Coordinates of C-alpha atoms in Angstrom, one line a residue:
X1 CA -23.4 13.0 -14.6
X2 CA -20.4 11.9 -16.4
X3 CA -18.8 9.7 -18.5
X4 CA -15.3 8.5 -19.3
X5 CA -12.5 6.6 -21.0
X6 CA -9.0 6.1 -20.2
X7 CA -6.1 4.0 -21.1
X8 CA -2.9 3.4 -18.9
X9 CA 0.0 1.4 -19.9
X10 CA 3.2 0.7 -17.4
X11 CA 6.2 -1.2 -18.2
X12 CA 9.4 -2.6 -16.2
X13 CA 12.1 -3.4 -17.7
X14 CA 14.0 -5.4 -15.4
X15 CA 12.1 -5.2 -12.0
X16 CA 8.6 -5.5 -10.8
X17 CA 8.3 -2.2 -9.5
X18 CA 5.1 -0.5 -8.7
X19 CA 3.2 1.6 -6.1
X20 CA -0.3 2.4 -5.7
X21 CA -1.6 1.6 -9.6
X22 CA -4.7 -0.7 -8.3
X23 CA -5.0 -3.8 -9.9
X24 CA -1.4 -3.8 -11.8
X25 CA 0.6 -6.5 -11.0
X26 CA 4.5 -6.6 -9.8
X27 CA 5.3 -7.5 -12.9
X28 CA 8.2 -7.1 -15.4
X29 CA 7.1 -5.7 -18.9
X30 CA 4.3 -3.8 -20.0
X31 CA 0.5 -3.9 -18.3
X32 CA -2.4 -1.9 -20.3
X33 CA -5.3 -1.0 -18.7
X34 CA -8.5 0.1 -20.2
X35 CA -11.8 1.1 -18.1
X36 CA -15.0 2.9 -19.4
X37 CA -17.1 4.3 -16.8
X38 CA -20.2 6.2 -16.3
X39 CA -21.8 7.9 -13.4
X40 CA -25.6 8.3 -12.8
X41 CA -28.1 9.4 -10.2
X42 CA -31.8 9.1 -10.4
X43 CA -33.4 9.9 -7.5
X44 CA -31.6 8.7 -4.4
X45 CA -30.3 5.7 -6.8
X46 CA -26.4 6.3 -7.5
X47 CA -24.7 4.1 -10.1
X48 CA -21.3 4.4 -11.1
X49 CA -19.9 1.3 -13.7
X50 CA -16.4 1.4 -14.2
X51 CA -15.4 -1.9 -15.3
X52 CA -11.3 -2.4 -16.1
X53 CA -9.6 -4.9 -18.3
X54 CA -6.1 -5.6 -17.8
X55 CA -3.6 -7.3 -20.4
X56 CA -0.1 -7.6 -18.9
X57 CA 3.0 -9.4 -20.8
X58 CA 4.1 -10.7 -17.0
X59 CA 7.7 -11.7 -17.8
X60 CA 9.1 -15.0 -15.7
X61 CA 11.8 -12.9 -13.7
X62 CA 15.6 -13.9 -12.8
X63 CA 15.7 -16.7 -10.4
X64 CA 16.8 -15.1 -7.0
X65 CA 19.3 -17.3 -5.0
X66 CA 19.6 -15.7 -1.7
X67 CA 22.0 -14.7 0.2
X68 CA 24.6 -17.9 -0.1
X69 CA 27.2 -17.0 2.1
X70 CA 24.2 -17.8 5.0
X71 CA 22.7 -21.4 4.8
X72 CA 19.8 -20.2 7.1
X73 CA 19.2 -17.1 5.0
X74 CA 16.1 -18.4 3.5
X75 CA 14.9 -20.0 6.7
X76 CA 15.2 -16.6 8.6
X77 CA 13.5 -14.9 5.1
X78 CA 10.3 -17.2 5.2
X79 CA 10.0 -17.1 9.4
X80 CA 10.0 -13.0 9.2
X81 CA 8.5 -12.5 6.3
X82 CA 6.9 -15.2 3.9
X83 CA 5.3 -17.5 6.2
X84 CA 3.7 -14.0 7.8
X85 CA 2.4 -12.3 4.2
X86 CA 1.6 -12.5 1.0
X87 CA 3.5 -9.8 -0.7
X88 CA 4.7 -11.9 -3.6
X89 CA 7.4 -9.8 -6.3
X90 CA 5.8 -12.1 -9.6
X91 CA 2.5 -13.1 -9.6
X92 CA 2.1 -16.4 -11.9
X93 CA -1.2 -15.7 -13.3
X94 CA -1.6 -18.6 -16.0
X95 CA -3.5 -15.9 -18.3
X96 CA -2.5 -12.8 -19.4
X97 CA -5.7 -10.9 -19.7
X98 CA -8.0 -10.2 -16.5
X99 CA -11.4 -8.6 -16.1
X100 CA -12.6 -6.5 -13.1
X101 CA -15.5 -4.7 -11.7
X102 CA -13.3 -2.1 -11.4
X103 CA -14.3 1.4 -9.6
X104 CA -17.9 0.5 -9.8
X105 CA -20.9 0.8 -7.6
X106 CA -24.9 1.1 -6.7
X107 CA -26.5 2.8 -3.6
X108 CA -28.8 5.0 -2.1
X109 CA -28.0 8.3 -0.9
X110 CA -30.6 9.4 2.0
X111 CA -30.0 12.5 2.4
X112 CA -26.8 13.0 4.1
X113 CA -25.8 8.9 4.1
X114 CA -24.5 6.8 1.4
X115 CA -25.1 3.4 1.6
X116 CA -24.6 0.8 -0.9
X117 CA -22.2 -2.3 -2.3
X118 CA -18.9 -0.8 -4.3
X119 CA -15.8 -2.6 -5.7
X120 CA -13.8 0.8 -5.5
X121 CA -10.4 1.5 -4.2
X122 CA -10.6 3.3 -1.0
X123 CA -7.9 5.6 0.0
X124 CA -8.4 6.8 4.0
X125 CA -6.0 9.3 6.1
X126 CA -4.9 12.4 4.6
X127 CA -1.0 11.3 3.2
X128 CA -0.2 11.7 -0.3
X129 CA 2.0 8.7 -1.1
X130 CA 1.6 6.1 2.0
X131 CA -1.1 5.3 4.3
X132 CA -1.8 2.8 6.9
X133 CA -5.3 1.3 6.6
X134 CA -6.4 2.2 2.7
X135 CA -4.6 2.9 -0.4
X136 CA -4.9 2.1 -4.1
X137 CA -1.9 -0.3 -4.0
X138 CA -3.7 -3.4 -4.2
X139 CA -7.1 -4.6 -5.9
X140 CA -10.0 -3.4 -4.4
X141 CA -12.3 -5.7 -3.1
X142 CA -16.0 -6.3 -3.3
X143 CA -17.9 -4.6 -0.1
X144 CA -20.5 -3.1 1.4
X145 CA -20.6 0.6 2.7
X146 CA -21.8 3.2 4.9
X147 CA -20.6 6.6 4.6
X148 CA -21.7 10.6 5.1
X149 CA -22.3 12.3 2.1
X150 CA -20.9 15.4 3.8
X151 CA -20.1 16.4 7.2
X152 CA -22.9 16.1 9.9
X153 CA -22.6 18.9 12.4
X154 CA -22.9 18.3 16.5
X155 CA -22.3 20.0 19.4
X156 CA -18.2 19.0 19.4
X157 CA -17.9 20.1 15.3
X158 CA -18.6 18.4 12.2
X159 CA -18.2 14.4 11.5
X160 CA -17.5 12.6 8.9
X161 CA -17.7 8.8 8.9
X162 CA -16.8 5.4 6.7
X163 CA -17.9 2.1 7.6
X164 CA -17.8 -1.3 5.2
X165 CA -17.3 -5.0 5.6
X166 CA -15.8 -7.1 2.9
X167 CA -14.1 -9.8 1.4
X168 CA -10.6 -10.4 0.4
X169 CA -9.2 -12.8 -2.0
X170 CA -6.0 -15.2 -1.6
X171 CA -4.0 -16.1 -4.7
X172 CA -4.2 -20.0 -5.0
X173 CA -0.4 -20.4 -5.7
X174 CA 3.0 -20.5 -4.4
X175 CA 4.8 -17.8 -3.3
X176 CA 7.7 -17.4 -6.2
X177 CA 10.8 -18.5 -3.8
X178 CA 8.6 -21.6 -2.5
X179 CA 10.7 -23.8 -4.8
X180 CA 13.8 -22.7 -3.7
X181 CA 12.7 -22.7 0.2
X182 CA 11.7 -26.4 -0.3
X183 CA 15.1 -27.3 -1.8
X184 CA 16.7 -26.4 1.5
X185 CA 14.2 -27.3 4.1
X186 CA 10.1 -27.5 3.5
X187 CA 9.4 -27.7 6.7
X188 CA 10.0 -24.2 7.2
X189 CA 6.8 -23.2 5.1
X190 CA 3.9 -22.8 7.3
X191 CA 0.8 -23.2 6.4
X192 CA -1.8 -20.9 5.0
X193 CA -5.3 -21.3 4.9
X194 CA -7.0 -21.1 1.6
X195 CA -10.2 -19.4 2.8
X196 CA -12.3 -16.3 2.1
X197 CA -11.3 -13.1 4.7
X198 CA -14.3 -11.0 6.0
X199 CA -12.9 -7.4 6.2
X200 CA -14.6 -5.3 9.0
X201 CA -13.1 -1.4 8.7
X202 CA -14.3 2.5 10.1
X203 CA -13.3 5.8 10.2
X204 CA -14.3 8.5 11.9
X205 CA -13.1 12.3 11.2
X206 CA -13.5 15.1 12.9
X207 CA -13.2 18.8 12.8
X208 CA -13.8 20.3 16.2
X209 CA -16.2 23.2 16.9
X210 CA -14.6 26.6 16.2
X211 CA -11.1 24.9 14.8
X212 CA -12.0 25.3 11.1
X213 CA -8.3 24.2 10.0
X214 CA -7.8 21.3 12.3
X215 CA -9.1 17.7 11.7
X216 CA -8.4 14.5 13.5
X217 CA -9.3 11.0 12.2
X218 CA -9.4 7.7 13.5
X219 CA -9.0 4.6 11.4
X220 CA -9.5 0.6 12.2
X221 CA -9.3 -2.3 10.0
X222 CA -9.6 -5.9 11.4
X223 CA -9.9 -9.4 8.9
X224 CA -10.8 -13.1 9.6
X225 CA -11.6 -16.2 8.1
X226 CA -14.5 -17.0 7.1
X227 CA -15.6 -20.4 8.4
X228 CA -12.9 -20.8 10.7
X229 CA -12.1 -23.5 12.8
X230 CA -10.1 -24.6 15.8
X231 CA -7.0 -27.2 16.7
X232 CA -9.8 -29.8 16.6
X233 CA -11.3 -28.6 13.1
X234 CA -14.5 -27.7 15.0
X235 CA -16.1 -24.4 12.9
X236 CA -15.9 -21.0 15.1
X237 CA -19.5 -20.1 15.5
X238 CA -19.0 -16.9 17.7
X239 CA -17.7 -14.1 16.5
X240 CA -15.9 -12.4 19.9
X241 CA -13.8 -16.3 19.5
X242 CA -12.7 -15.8 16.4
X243 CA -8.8 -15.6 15.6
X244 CA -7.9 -11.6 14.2
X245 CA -5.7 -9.3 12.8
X246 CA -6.1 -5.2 12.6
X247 CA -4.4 -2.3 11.8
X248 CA -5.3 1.0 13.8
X249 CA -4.3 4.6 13.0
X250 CA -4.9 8.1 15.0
X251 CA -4.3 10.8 12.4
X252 CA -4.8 14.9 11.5
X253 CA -4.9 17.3 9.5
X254 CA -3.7 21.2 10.2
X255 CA -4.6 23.2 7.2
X256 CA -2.9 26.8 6.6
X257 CA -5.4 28.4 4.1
X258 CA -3.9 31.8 3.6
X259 CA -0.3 30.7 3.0
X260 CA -1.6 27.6 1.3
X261 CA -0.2 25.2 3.2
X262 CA -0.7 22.0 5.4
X263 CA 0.9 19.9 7.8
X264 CA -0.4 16.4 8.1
X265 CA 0.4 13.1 10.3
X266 CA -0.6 9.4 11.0
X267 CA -0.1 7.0 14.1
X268 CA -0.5 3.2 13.6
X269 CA -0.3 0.2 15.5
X270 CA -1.2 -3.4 15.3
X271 CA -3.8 -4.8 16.9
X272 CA -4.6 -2.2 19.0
X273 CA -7.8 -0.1 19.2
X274 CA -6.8 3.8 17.8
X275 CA -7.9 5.3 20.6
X276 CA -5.2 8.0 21.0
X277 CA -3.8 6.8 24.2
X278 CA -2.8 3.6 24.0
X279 CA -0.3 4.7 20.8
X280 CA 1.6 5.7 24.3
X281 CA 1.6 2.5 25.8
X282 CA 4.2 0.7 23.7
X283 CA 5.4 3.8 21.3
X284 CA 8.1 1.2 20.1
X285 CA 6.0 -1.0 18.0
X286 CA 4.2 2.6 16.7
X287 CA 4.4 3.5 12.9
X288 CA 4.5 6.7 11.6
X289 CA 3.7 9.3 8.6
X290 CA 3.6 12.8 8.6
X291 CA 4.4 15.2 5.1
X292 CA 3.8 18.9 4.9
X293 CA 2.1 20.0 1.6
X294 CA 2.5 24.0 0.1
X295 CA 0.8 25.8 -3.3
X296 CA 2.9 28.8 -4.4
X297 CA 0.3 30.7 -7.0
X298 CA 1.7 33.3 -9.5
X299 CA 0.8 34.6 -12.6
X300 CA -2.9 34.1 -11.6
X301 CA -3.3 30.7 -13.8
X302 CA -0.5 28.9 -12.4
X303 CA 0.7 27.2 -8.8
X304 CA 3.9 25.0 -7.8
X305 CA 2.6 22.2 -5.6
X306 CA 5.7 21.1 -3.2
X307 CA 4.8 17.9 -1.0
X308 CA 7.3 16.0 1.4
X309 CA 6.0 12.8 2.9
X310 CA 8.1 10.7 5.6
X311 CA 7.4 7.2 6.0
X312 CA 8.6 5.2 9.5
X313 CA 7.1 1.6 9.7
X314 CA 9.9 -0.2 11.0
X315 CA 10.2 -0.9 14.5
X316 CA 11.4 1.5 16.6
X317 CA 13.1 -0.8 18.8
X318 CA 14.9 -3.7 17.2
X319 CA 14.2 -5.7 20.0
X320 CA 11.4 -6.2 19.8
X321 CA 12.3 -8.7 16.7
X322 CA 14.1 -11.0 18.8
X323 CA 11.8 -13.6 21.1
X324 CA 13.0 -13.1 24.3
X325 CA 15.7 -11.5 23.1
X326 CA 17.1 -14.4 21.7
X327 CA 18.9 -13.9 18.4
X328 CA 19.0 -17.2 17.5
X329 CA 15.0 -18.4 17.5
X330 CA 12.6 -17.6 15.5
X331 CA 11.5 -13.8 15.6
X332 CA 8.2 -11.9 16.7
X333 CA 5.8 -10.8 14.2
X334 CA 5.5 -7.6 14.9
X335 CA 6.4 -5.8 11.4
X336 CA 3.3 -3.9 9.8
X337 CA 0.8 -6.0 7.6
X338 CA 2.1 -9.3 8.9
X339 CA 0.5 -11.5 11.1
X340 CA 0.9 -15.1 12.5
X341 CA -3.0 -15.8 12.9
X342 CA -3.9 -14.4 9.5
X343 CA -0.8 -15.0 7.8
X344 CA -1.6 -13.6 4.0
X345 CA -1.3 -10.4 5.8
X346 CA -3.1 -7.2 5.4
X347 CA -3.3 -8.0 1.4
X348 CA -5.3 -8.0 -1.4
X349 CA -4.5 -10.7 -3.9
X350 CA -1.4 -10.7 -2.7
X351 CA -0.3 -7.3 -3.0
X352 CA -0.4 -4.7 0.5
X353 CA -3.5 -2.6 1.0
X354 CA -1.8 0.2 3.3
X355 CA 1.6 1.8 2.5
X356 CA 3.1 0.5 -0.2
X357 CA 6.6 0.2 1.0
X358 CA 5.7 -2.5 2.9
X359 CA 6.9 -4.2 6.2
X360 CA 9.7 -2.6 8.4
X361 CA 10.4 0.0 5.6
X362 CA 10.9 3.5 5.8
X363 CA 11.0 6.5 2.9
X364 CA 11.1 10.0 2.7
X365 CA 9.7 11.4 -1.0
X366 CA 9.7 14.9 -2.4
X367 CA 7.3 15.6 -5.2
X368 CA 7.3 19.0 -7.3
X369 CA 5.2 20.1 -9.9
X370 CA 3.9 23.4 -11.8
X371 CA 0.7 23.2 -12.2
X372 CA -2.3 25.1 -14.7
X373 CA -5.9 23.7 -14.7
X374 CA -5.1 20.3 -16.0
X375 CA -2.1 20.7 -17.2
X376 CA 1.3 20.0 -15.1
X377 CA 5.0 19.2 -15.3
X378 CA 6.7 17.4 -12.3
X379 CA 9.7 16.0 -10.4
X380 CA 9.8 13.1 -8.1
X381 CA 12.4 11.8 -5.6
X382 CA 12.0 9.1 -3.5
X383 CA 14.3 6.6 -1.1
X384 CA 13.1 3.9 0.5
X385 CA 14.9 1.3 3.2
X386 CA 13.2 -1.7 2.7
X387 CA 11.8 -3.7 5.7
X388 CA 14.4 -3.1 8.5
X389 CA 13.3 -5.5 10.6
X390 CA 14.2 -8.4 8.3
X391 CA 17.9 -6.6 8.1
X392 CA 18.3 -6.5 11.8
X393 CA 16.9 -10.2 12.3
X394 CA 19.0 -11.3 9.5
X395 CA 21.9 -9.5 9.9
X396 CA 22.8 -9.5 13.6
X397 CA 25.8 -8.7 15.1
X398 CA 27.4 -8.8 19.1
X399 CA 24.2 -6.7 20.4
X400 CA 20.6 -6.9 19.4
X401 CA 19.7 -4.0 17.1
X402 CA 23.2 -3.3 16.4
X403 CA 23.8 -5.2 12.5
X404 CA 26.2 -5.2 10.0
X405 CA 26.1 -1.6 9.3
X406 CA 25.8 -1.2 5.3
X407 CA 24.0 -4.5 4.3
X408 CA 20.4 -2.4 4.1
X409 CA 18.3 -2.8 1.1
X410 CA 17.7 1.0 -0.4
X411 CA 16.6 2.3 -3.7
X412 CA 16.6 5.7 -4.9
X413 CA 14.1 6.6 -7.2
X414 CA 13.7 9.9 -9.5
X415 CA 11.9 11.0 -12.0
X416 CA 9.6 13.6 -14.7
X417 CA 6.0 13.5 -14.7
X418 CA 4.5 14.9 -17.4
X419 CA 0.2 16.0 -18.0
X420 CA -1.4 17.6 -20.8
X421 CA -4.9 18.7 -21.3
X422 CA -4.8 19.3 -25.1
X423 CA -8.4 20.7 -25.2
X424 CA -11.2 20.5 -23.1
X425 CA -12.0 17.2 -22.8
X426 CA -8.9 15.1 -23.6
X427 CA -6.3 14.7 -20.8
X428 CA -2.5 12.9 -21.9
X429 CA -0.4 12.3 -18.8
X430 CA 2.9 10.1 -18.6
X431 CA 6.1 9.9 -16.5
X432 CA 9.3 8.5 -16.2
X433 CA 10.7 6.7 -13.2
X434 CA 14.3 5.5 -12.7
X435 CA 15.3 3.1 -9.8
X436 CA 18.9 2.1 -8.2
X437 CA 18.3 -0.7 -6.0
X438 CA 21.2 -1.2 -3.6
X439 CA 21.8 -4.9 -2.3
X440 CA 18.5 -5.8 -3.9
X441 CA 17.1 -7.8 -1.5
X442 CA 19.6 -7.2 1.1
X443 CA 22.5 -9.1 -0.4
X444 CA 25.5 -8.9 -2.0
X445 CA 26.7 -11.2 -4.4
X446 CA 30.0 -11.6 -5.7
X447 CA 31.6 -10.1 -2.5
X448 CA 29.9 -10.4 0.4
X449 CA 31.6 -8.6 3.1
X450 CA 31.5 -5.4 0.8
X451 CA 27.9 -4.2 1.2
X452 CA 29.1 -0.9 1.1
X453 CA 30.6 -1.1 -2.6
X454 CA 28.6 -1.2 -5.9
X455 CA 28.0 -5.0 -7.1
X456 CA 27.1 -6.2 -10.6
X457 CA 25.1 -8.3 -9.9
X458 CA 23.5 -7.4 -6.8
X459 CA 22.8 -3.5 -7.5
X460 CA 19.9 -3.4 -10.3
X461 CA 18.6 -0.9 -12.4
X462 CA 14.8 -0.2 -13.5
X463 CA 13.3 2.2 -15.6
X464 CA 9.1 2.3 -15.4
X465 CA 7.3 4.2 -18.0
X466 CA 3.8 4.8 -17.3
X467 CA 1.5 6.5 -20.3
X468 CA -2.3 7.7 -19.7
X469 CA -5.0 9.3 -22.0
X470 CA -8.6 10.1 -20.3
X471 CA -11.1 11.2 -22.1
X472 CA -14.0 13.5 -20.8
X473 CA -17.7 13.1 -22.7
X474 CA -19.4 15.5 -20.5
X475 CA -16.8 17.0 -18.4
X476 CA -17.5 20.2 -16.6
X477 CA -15.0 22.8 -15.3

């Protein structure tokens, strides 16, 4: 049914910056990718083989120190955040080249069912740039699946529905700050178990009878170890005794067809079913995303495609940081896509399968482009407050959620994107993004008290070029 070859390359030059590119590492310098696929059906058999290869130079970055002014600043780092995730910033990957399976996969479709074992990315919720359970951030992952071909009608509208269990993979390294962590006080580097995670996840839409525009969705992830054991290293048989972690989300849809237009938001919460209710039963620890989407046609051939996303996933109450509202102890994990029992997170070789801004960050993004057939020219804006949470536990000051008032850790990103279809079956695409990262990694050096002020070396730069070429044996328009 179709067959294809594309080529992306990426390059940093002096930050590992990257959002939902798939099996790209954070890495400084370039990455190629390369992936031939082809698509097939025979009967109810469908095959798609997509396998990628991946060569990426993966410069050794600039050792980070910290914030030195604070002698417990890396303590307080690795009790929010590294002891509770693996969302590592270099990934030290001995070799340079790396095969993968790639988008591939082989079932059975049975008339409206899919069924089958896929290595795909998955990408659930209707957001453009973040999600909370699926994205093409990270690696996909081997699984199996059960899905609708198309919607099944009932009595209370159509359904759509996604079901799949899989595994995930650990890196079998450090994180990259582990050295320096140890140097102070090893002790506060918890454990993590080196074992396979089973990945259990659904999701269930629905368009209700006689509401053509409106859909609502509800999402649920949960992992575990495989093999898993207790205090007393006895193996978990049962599975209601095992130790988990999940994500839920409650989202919709609301489409405006004639003014070509749509509204759309998400809901999620930790550990909680997404049962729409009990989002109202602690609405501090609730995350949140919601964008509105609009085509403008003219000129018959062309449209202007204007999307703004919004992005809340830290806490709503900073209290809720603090154990017993104590400043001084260690803090709850309670930021999205960390977690105590499973503590690589909700990650992928160690890179975050939801929203790719990560814990306790927020973001607001405006994306504009003029659009005809394949072709397109763009502009992107995007700023992003990175993981909150950390600030306020970090940064505390006489009254709990009240912190030193310019120490956050923002960048402001912008850029041109850039897609050519030259003739019918060869597409060229590239863009150009340039980041300003304010108190990377909420410090300042050189003058600490002046957060507020640019800083040599503590304000960094980035410029990511991304190139693509795709091209179509057999495609069809």
């Amino acid at each position: 049914k179709n067959i294809s070859v594309t080529y992306n390359f990426q390059n940093n030059d002096k930050l590992p910056y990257g959002n939902n590119d798939g099996n790209f590492l954070p890495s400084v310098g370039f990455q190629k990718r390369y992936d031939f696929g082809i698509n097939t059906t025979w009967g109810i058999l469908d095959i798609n083989y997509q396998p990628e290869f991946v060569l990426s130079e993966n410069i050794e970055q600039e050792r980070f120190e910290g914030y030195q002014a604070d002698g417990n600043w890396w303590s307080k780092y690795y009790f929010s955040i590294a002891n509770n995730i693996d969302n590592f910033r270099y990934i030290n990957i001995p070799k340079k080249q790396y095969n993968y399976t790639g988008q591939s996969r082989i079932g059975l479709n049975i008339k409206n069912i899919s069924i089958g074992i896929s290595s795909e990315n998955i990408w659930w919720g209707p957001a453009m740039r973040n999600s909370f359970i699926f994205t093409n951030n990270a690696p996909a992952f081997n699984h199996y699946y059960l899905q609708t071909k198309k919607p099944i009608k009932t009595f209370i509208g159509n359904i759509e529905l996604n079901a799949l269990k899989g595994s995930l993979e650990n890196y079998n390294f450090k994180d990259p700050d582990d050295q320096t962590m140890r140097n102070i006080w090893d002790g506060g580097i918890e454990f993590k178990k080196n074992k396979i995670r089973i990945i259990n996840a659904l999701n269930i839409n629905i368009q209700p009878k006689n509401l053509n525009n409106l859909f609502f969705g509800l999402a649920y992830s949960e992992q575990y170890y495989k093999n898993d054991s207790n205090e007393n290293n006895t193996l978990i048989t049962k599975y209601s005794n095992l130790p988990k972690y999940s994500i839920g989300a409650f989202y919709f849809r609301l489409a405006f067809p004639e003014e070509h237009a749509e509204f759309y938001a998400e809901v999620g919460q930790q550990n909680v079913l997404p049962l729409p209710w009990k989002f109202f039963a602690d609405t501090s620890k609730n995350g949140y995303i919601f964008g509105i989407r609009k085509l403008y046609p003219f000129l018959k051939t062309f449209y202007l495609d204007v999307n703004l996303e919004f992005a809340q996933l830290s806490l709503m109450d900073a209290r809720q940081i603090f154990s017993n509202n104590n400043a001084f102890g260690r803090p709850l994990v309670n930021s999205f896509y960390t977690s105590n029992i499973i503590r690589q997170g909700y990650t992928n070789q160690a890179q975050i399968m939801g929203a790719s801004i990560g814990p306790g960050s927020n973001s607001q993004n405006l994306n504009i482009s003029l659009n005809a057939g394949y072709n397109k020219i763009g502009f992107f804006a995007e700023r992003v407050v990175y993981n909150n949470d950390f600030y306020h536990y970090v940064y505390i000051t006489g009254l709990l959620g009240n912190s030193k008032a310019d120490a956050y850790y923002v960048d402001l990103t912008w850029g041109l994107q850039l897609q050519i279809s030259l003739f019918k079956k060869l597409i060229l695409s590239c863009s150009f993004l340039n980041s300003q990262a304010m108190n990377y990694r909420w410090t300042k050096i050189g003058n600490e008290d002046a957060y507020a002020l640019p800083g040599i070396n503590s304000d960094k730069f980035n410029l990511q070029t991304n190139f693509s070429i795709k091209y179509l044996f057999n495609a069809k328009r």
